[in-house]
XYZ file of C-alpha atoms in Angstrom:
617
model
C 26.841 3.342 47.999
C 24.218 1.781 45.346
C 25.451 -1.841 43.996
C 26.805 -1.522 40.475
C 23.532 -3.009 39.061
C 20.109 -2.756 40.311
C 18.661 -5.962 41.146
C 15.440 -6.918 38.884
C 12.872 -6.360 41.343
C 14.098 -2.523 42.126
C 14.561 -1.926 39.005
C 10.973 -3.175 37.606
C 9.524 -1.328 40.472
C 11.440 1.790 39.887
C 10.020 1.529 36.405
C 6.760 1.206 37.531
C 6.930 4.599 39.129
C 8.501 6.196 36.233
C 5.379 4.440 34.514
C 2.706 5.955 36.914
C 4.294 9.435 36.785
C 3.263 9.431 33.104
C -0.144 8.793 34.306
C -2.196 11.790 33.741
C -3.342 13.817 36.853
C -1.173 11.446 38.732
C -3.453 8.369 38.629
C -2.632 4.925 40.111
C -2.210 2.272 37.428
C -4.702 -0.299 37.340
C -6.023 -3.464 35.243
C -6.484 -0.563 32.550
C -3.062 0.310 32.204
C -1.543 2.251 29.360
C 0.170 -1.028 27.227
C 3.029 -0.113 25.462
C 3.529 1.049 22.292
C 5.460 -2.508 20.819
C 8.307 -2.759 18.751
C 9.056 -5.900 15.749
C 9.893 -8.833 17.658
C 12.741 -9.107 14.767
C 14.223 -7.138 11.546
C 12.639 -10.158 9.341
C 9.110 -9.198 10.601
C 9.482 -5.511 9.383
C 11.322 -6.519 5.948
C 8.379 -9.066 5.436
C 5.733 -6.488 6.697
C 7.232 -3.605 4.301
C 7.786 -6.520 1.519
C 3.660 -7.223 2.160
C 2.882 -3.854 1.798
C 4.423 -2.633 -1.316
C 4.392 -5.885 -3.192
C 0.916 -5.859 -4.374
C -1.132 -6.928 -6.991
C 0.545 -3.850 -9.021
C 3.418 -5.594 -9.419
C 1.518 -8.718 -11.015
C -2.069 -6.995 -13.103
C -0.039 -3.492 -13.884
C 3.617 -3.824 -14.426
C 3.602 -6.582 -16.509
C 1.136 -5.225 -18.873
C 2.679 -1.555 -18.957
C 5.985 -3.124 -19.889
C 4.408 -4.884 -23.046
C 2.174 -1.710 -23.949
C 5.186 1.003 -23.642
C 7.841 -0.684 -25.736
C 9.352 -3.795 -23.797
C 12.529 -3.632 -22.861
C 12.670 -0.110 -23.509
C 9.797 0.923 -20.456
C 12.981 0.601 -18.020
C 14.619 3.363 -18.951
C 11.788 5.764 -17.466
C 11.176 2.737 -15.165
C 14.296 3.280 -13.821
C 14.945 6.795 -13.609
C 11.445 7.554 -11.954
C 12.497 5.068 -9.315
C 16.259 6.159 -9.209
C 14.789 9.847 -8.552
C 11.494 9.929 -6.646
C 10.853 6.042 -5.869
C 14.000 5.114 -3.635
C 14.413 8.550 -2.018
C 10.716 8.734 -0.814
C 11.180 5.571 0.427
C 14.206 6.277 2.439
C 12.525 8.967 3.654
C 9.110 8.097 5.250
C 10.894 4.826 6.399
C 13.652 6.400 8.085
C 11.212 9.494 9.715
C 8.936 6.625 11.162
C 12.110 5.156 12.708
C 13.507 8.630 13.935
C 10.443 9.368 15.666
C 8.888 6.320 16.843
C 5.619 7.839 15.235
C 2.667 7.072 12.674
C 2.378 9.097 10.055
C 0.479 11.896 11.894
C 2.663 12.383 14.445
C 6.217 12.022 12.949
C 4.955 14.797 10.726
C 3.813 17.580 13.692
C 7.193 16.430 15.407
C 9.364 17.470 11.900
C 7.409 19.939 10.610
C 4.469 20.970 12.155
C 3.419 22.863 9.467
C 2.818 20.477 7.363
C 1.179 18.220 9.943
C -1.196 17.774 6.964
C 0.748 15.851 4.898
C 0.209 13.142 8.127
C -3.516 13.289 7.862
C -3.690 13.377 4.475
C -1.932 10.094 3.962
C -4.318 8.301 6.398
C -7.234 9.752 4.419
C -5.656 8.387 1.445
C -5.357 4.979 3.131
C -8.852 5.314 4.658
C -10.445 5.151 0.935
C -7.641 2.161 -0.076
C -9.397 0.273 2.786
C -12.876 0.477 1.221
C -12.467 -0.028 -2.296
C -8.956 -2.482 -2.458
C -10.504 -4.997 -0.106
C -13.083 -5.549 -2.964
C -10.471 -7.141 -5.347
C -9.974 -9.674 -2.814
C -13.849 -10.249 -2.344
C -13.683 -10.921 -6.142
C -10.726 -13.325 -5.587
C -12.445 -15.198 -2.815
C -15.166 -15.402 -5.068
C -13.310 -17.010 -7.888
C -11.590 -19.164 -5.424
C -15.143 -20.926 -3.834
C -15.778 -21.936 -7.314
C -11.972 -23.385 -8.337
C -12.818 -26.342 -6.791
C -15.764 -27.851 -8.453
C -15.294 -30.660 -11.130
C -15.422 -28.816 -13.660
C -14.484 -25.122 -14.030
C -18.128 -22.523 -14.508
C -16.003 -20.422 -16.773
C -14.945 -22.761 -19.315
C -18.221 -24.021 -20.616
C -21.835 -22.414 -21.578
C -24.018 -24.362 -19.231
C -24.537 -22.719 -16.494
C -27.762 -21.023 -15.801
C -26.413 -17.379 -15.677
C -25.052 -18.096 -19.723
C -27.108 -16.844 -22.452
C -27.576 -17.558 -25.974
C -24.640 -15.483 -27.038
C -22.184 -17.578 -24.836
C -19.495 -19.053 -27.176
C -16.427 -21.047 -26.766
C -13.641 -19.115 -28.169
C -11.436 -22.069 -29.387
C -9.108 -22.066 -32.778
C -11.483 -24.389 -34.695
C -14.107 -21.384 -34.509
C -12.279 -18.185 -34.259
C -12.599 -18.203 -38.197
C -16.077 -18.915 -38.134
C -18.218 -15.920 -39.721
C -20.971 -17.249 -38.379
C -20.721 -15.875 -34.985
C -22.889 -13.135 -33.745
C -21.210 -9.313 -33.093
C -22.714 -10.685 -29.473
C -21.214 -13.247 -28.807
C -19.548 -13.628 -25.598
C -17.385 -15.985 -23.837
C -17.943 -18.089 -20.914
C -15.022 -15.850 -18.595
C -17.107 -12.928 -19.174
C -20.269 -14.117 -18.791
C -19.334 -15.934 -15.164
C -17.617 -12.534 -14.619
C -20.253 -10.132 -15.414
C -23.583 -12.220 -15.003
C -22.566 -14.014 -12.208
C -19.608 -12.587 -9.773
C -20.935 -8.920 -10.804
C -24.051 -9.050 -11.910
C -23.356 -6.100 -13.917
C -25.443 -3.320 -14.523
C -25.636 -1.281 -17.766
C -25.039 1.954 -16.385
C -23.799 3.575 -13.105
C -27.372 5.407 -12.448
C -28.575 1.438 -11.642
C -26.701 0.528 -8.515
C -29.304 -2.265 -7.617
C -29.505 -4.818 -4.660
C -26.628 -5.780 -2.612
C -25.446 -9.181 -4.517
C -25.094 -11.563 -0.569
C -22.406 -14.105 -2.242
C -20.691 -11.066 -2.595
C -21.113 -9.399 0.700
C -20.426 -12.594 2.129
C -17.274 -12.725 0.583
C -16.387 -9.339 1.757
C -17.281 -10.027 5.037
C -15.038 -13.179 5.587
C -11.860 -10.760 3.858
C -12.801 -7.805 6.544
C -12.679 -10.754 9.135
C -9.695 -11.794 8.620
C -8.384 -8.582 8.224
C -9.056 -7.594 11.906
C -7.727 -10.437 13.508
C -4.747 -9.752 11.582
C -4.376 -6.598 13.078
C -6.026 -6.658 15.896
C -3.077 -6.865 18.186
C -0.770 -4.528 16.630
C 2.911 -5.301 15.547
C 2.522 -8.214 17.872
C -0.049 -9.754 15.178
C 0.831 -8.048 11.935
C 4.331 -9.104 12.940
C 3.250 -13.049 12.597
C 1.115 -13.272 9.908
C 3.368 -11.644 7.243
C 5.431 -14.437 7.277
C 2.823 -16.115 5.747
C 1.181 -13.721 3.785
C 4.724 -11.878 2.486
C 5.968 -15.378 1.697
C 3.391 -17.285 0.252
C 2.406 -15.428 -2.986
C 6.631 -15.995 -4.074
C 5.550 -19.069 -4.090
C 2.588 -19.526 -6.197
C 4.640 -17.011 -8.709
C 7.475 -19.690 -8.791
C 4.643 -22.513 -9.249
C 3.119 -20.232 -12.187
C 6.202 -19.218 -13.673
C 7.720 -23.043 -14.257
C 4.333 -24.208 -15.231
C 3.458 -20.770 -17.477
C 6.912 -21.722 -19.207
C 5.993 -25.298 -20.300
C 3.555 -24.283 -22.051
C 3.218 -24.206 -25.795
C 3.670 -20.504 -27.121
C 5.241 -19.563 -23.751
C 8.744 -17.842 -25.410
C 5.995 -16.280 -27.649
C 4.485 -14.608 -25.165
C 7.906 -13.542 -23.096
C 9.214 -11.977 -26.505
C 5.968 -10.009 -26.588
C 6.894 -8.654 -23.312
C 10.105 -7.711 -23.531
C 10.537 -6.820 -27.167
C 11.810 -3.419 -27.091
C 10.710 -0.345 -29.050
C 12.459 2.605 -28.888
C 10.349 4.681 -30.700
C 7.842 4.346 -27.743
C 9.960 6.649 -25.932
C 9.250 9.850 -27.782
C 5.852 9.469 -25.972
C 4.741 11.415 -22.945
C 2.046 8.633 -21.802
C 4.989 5.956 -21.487
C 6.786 8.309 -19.174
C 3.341 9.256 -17.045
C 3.063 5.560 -16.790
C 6.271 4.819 -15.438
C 6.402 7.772 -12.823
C 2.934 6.629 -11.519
C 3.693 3.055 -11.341
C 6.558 3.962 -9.426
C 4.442 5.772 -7.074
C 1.631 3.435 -6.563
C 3.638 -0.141 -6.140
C 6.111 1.318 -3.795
C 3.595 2.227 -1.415
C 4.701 6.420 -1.189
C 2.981 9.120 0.368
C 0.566 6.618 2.387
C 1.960 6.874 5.775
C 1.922 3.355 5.865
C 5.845 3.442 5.868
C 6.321 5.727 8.323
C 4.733 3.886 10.364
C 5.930 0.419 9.948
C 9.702 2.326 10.373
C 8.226 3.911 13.743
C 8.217 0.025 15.284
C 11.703 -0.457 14.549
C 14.539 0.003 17.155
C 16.197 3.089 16.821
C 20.225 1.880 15.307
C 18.234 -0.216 12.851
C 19.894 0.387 9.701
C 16.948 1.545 7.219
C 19.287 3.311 4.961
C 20.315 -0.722 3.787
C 16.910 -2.007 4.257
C 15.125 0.697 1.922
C 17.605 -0.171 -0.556
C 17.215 -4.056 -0.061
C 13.364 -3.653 0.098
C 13.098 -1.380 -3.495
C 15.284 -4.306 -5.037
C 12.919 -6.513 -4.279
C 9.783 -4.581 -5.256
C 10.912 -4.065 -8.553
C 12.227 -7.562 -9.201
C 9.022 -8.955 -8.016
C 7.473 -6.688 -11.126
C 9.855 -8.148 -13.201
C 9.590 -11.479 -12.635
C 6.021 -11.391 -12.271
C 5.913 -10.183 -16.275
C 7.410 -13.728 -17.230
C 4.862 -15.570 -15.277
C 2.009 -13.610 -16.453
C 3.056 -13.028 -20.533
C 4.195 -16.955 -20.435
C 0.893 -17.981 -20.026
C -1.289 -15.446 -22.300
C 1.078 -16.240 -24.787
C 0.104 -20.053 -24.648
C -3.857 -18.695 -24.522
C -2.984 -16.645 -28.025
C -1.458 -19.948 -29.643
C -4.576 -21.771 -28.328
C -7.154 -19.409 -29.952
C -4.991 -18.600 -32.989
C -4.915 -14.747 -32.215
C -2.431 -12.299 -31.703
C -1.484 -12.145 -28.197
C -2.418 -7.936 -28.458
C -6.216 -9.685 -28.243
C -5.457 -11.542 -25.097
C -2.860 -8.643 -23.123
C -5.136 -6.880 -20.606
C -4.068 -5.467 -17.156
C -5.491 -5.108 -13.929
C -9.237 -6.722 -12.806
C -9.238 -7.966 -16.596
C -6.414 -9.678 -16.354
C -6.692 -11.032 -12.911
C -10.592 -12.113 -13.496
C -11.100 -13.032 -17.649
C -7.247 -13.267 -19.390
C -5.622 -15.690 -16.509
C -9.129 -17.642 -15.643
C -9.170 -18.390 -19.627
C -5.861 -19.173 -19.418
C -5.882 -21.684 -16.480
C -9.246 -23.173 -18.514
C -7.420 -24.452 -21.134
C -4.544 -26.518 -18.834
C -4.419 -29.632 -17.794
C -5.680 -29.780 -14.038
C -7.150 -26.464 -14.390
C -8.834 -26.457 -10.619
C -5.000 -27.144 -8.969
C -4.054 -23.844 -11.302
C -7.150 -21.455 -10.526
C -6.720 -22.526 -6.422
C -2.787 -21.587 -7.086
C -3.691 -18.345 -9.321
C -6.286 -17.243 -6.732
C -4.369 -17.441 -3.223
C -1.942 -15.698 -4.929
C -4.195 -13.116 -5.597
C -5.805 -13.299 -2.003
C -2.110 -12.825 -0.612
C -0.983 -10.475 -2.419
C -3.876 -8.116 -1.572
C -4.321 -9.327 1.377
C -0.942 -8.053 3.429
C -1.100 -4.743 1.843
C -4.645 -3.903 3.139
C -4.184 -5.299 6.512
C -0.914 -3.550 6.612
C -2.463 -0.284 5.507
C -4.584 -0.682 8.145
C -2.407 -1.279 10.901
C -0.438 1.960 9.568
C -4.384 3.881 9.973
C -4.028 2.549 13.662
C -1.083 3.613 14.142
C -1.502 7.128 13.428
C -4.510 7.341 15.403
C -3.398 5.555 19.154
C -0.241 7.808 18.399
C -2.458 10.799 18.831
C -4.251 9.827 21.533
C -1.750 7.056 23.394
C -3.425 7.715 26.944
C -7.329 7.248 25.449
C -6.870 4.166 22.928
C -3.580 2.431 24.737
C -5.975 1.180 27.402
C -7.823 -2.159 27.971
C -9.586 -2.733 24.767
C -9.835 0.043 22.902
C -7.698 -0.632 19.991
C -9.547 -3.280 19.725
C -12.906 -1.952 19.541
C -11.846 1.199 17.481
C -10.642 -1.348 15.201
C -13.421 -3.161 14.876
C -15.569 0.106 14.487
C -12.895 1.312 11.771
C -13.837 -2.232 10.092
C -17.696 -2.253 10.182
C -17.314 1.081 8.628
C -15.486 0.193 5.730
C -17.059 -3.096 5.239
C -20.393 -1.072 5.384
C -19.632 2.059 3.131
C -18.080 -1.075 0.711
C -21.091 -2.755 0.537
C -22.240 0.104 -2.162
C -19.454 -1.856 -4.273
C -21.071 -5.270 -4.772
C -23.989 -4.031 -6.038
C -24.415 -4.516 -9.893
C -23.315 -0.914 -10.768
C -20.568 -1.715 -7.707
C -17.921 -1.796 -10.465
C -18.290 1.494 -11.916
C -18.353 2.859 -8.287
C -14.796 0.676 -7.846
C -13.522 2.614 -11.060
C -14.159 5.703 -9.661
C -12.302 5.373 -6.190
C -9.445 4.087 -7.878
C -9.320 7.094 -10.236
C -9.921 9.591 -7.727
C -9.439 8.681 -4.250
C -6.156 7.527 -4.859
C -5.018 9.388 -8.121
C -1.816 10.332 -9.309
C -2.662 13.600 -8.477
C -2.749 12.844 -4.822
C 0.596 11.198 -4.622
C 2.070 13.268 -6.550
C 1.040 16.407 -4.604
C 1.888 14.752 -1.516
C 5.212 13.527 -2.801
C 6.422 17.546 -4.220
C 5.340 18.702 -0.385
C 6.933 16.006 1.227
C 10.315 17.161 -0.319
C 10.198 20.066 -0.135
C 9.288 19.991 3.475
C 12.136 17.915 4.501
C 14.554 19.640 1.742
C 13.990 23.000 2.271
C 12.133 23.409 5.946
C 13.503 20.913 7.760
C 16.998 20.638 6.034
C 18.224 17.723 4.059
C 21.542 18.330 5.740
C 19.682 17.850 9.187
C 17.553 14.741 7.908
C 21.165 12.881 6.700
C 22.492 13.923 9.637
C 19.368 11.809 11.865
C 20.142 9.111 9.124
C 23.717 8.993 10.509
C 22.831 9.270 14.229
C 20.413 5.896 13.729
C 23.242 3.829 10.928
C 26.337 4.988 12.021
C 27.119 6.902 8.533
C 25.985 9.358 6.197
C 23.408 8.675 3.210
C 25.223 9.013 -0.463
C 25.069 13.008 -1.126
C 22.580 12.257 -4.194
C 19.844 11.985 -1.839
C 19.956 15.287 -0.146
C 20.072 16.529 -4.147
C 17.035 14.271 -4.796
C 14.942 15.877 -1.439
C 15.864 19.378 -2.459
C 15.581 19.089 -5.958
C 15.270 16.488 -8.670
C 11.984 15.163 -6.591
C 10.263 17.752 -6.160
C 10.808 18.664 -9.981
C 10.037 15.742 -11.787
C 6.751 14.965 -9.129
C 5.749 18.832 -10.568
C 6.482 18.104 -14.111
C 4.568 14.761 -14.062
C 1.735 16.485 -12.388
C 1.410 19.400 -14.976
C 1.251 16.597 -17.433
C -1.252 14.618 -15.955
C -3.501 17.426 -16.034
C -2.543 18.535 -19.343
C -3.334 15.355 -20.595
C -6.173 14.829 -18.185
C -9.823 13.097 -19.901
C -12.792 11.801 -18.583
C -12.821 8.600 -16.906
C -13.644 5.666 -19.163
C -16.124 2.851 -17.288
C -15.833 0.244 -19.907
C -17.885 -0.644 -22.924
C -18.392 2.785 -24.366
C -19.634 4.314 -20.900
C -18.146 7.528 -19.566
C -18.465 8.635 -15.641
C -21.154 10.865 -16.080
C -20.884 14.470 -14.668
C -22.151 13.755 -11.020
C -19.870 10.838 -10.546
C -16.391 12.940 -12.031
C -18.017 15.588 -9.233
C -17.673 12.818 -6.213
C -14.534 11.568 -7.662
C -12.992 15.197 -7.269
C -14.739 15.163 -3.774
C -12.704 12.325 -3.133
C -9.275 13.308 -3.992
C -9.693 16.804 -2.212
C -10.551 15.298 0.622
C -6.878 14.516 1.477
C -5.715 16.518 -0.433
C -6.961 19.881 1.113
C -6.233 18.871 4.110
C -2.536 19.936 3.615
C -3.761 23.646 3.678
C -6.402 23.328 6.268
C -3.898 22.095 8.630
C -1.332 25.079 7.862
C -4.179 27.675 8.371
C -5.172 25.975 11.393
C -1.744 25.878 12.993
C -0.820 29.678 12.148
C -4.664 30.834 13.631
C -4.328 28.883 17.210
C -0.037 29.433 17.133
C 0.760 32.735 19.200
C 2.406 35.424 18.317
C 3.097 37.658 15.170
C 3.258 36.007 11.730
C 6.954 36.099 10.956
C 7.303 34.452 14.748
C 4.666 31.730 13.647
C 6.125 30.810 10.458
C 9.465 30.358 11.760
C 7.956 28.364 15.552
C 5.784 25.889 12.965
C 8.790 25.673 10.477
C 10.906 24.346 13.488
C 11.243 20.419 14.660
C 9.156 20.472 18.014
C 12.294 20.853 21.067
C 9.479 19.083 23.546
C 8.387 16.203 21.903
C 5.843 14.189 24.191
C 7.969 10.752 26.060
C 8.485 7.975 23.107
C 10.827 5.388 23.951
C 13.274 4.621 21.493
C 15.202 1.357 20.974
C 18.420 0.070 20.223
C 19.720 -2.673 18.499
C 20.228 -4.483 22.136
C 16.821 -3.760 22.648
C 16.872 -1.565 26.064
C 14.101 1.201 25.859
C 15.957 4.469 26.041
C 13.661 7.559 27.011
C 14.120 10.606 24.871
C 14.207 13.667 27.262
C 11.469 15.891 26.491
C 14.026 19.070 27.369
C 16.198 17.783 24.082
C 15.779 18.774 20.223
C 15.680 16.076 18.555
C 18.801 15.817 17.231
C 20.101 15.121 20.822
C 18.432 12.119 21.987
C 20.285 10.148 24.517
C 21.286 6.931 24.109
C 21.731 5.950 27.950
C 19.626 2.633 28.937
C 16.782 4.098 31.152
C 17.754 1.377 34.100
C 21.461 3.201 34.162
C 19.719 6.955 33.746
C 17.965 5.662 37.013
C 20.837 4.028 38.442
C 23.109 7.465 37.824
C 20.057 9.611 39.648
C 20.096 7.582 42.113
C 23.856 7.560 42.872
């Protein structure tokens, strides 16, 4: 007769033996021992990891601004529906596949549907390109940041040695002036383009590497790595800084944006609705892609935070909690934002149409302007700037983790050993930071421009999103995919969603990506330039580089699967029956093996010390 429990020792050491059967060729473990895969320490590390991820600077350069553009109050209404259809049920599901499998994006994707295994490896191409090009923003930011803290502000005056004879200070007293030159410039766009840029006059001159620049780039890609560097254990930590921290710079911002004169102005320009802005197609392309890019969809990176939680975690709640927030944080963000160029538009005398921009012009010429004309303007740019730094900051290291992710769960037994994360890390690192470099150059903007068109398009997503569904709505089976939702919460999804995988998703995804290419033009560079042919060439380079990888991988599994081609379609249309050992978790936090001899819709729940303890009885 066995005791009722195993004391710790046996039981350790009967794990150890489980561990060294999973050993390849039977191999005794040593200092290089496969480490373990790692779970969240707690459900406030993945809600604040998510939270970092999806909350970006979308929500503060882009949302705001589309709002005001698209008719106010009235931009919710496709707002809303986009995210109501396609935004919350993508969510759900790469967040609750990553949990069902315990896999990165790769992985959970051969496990569900191995023929589209390529939707896996085109999301971490996708998130391969964010790394180089987003982590330039923040380089920019850093930038900006170094020089908040001198006495008085470069940007708000014309003596600098970068300003020319064209600089002008664009105050109300001289706004009425006809006097000034058609070249006149302000002192924003000078530091901007003369100094942070260097900015070429055309894309053909790429020029020298600018160092402050590189420099700055460096120190972000540093402090990305040790942010990542070891795994969920690290990530987990820091994003209760990083998550955190930008909420509350927005609160700072948003009581001091609305104590400023012309502040209400500025809100009302936000908000005031138009409803003849509806009958417009752009209003409703904008809404469905800013759905798409702020909630983070179709980049793996969800799937594979979801894969670190324990397996009862209740992700149907948290998706729902974790979209609520995303979308508040856009619409709180407006306030803060439009509260402040409304003061700047009652301080020059203009309409505040002259001041509204979004993205890098709003984060690097409206708000710097802005933050000129307060009182302590270096405590407001240091404020403005982390906030920016943050922000950024937790999505790209996040996005990263999610690339690392995918890759040790292909190859658990090569990369789970001694250092090797580490270093593959670091390698992954010096090769963005290197193939970035091309960015800080004085044409590096129009390069910038172009990877954000292309290498992470609407047209990516969006294809991505319309195969997603309809691989887990038709192939898979919605019914079977509520049905692993219920196994993990303890109850069933609302029906809608299983009508959202199977068809309103994959619908309005189509019907916003016929119009995106029916309305599609040449990308615009700024100041009159258009990308000339050879760069639109790269930038379709770029986006079908992830994006044919989706039919690459199907012809690739249906060559090397045997048998005949009915027999193929319907093995590579099937969940694999012997997935490869993953240890799932439950909300008491035992490991629990799933037994490779079980689909996976019958994974046991039995702690592995009593599966042991029963074998051994």
């Amino acid at each position: 007769m066995m005791p009722d429990k195993l004391p710790p020792s046996q039981t350790e050491t009967l794990l150890d033996k489980l561990h060294q059967r999973s050993l390849p060729n039977g191999k005794k473990a040593t200092k290089d021992v496969l480490h373990a895969r790692g779970q969240w320490a707690s459900k406030a590390e993945f809600l604040l990891a998510v939270a970092g991820q999806i909350i970006g600077l979308g929500n503060v350069w882009r949302f705001p601004y589309l709002c005001y553009k698209n008719g106010g109050g009235v931009f919710f209404v496709p707002y809303l529906l986009f995210l109501v259809l396609c935004g919350i049920p993508l969510f759900l599901l790469e967040t609750s596949l990553g949990q069902y499998t315990s896999l990165g994006g790769v992985g959970a994707w051969r496990t569900i549907c191995p023929l589209f295994g390529g939707l896996g490896y085109a999301s971490q191409m996708i998130i391969l390109h964010s790394c180089v090009y987003y982590i330039v923003i923040l380089a920019w930011a850093l930038f900006y940041l170094s020089y908040s803290f001198q006495a008085e502000l470069p940007w708000s005056h014309c003596n600098n040695t970068w300003n020319t004879e064209s600089c002008v200070l664009f105050e109300h007293h001289n706004l009425t002036n006809t006097s000034l030159t058609e070249n006149a410039t302000s002192p924003v766009m000078e530091f901007w383009e003369r100094e942070v840029l260097c900015l070429s006059s055309s894309l053909d001159e790429l020029g020298p590497i600018s160092w402050k620049l590189a420099v700055c780039l460096a120190i972000v890609w540093l402090i990305c790595y040790f942010c990542v560097w070891k795994g969920v254990k690290s990530t987990g930590k820091v994003v209760y800084l990083t998550a955190t921290f930008p909420y509350i710079m927005l609160f700072v911002l948003l009581l001091r944006g609305a104590t400023l004169p012309g502040a209400t102005q500025g809100i009302i320009y936000y908000l005031k609705p138009n409803v003849t802005r509806l009958a417009d197609p752009q209003v409703w392309m904008d809404a469905g892609t800013q759905v798409f890019f702020s909630y983070g969809i179709c980049l793996g990176s969800l799937t594979a935070l979801g894969s670190y939680n324990k397996y009862n975690n209740d992700c149907y709640k948290d998706s729902f909690m974790l979209c609520l927030l995303n979308s508040s944080t856009s619409f709180l963000a407006g306030f803060a934002i439009f509260s402040v160029l409304g003061f700047m538009a009652e301080e020059q005398g203009v309409d505040i149409s002259v001041v509204a921009q979004s993205g890098p012009g709003l984060a690097f010429i409206a708000y710097p302007r802005a933050v000129s004309m307060m009182p302590l303007p270096q405590l407001w740019a240091v404020c403005f700037f982390l906030m920016i730094i943050m922000l950024g900051l937790d999505s790209q290291f996040v996005s990263l983790e999610a690339l690392m992710t995918s890759v040790t769960d292909l190859y658990p037994h090569l990369i789970r050993r001694g250092h090797r994360r580490e270093l593959l890390l670091l390698f992954v690192c010096i090769v963005c930071f290197l193939v970035g470099l091309v960015m800080v150059t004085p044409g590096g903007l129009y390069v910038f421009q172009i990877y954000d068109h292309f290498s992470c398009s609407g047209a990516s997503l969006l294809l991505l999103s319309i195969f997603q569904s309809l691989a887990i709505g038709w192939v898979y089976g919605a019914e079977r995919f509520s049905a692993n939702i219920r196994d993990m919460t303890g109850y069933n999804p609302l029906p809608f969603f299983k009508l959202c995988w199977k068809y309103f998703t994959p619908v309005v995804c189509t019907a916003t990506f016929v119009f995106s290419l029916v309305r599609w033009s040449p990308l615009s560079l700024g100041k009159g330039l258009v990308a000339p042919v050879w760069a639109m060439v790269l930038g379709w380079v770029l986006t079908l580089s992830s994006v044919s990888l989706l039919p690459i991988w199907a012809i690739y599994a249906l060559v090397t699967t045997p048998g005949t081609l009915p027999q193929r379609f319907q093995f590579l249309c099937s969940p694999v029956e012997t997935p490869s050992l993953a240890f799932h978790h439950l909300s008491n936090g035992s490991p629990v093996l799933s037994s490779p001899s079980l689909p996976l819709t019958e994974k046991p729940k039995e702690p592995i010390t009593e599966m042991i303890h029963n074998q051994m009885t």
